[in-house]
Coordinates of C-alpha atoms in Angstrom, one line a residue:
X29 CA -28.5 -0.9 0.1
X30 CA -28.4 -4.8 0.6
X31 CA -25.5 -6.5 2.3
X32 CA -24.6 -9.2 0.7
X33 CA -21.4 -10.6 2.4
X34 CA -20.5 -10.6 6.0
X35 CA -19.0 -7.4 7.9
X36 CA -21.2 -5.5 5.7
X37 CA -19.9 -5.9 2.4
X38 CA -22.0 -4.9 -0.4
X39 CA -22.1 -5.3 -4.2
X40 CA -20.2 -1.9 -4.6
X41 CA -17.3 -3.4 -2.9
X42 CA -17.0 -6.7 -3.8
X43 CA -17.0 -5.4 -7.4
X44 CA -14.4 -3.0 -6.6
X45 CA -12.6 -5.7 -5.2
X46 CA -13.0 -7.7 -8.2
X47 CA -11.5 -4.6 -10.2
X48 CA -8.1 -4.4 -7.9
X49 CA -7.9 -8.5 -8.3
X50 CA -8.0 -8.3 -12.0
X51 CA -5.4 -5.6 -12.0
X52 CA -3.2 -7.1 -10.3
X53 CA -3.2 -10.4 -11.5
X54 CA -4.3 -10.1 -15.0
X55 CA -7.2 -12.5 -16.6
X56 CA -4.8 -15.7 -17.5
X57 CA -3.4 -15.8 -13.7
X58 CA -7.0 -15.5 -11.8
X59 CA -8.2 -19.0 -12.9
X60 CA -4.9 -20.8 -11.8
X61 CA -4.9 -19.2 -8.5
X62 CA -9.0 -20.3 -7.8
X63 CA -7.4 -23.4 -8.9
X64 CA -5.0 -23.6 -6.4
X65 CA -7.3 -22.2 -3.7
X66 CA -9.7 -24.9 -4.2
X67 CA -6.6 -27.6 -3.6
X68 CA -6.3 -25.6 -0.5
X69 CA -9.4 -25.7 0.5
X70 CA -10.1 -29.4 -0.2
X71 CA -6.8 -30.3 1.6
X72 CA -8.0 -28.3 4.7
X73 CA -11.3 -30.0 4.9
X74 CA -9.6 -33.4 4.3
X75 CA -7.1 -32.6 7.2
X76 CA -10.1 -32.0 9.2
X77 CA -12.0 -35.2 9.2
X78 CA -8.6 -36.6 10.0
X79 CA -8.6 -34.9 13.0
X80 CA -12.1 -35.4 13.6
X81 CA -12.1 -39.3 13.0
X82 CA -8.6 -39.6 15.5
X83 CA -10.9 -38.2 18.2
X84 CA -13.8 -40.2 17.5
X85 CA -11.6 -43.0 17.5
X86 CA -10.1 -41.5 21.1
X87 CA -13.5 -41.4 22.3
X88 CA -14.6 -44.5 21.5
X89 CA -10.8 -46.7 22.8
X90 CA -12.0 -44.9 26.6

């Protein structure tokens, strides 16, 4: 059996996974969630390089 994920996940379990996600939130409700976890995702990264341009900025004022 091949691992495809970390922690050991394999394709078994992601498809099972899959299963329980469409049966929860139904076909017309999965793409508007990806939707919204990309803007989260984006946002994070954004916030990031914020952070990481303030301290190369502090770095460089010392």
């Amino acid at each position: 059996m091949t691992k495809i994920l970390l922690f050991g996940i394999g394709m078994q379990e992601v498809l099972v996974i899959a299963l329980i996600v469409l049966l929860l939130f139904g076909g017309k409700k999965i793409p508007e969630l990806m939707k919204g976890l990309g803007k989260g995702v984006k946002s994070f990264k954004d916030g990031m390089k914020e952070v990481d341009d303030e301290v190369k900025e502090i770095k460089g004022e010392e």
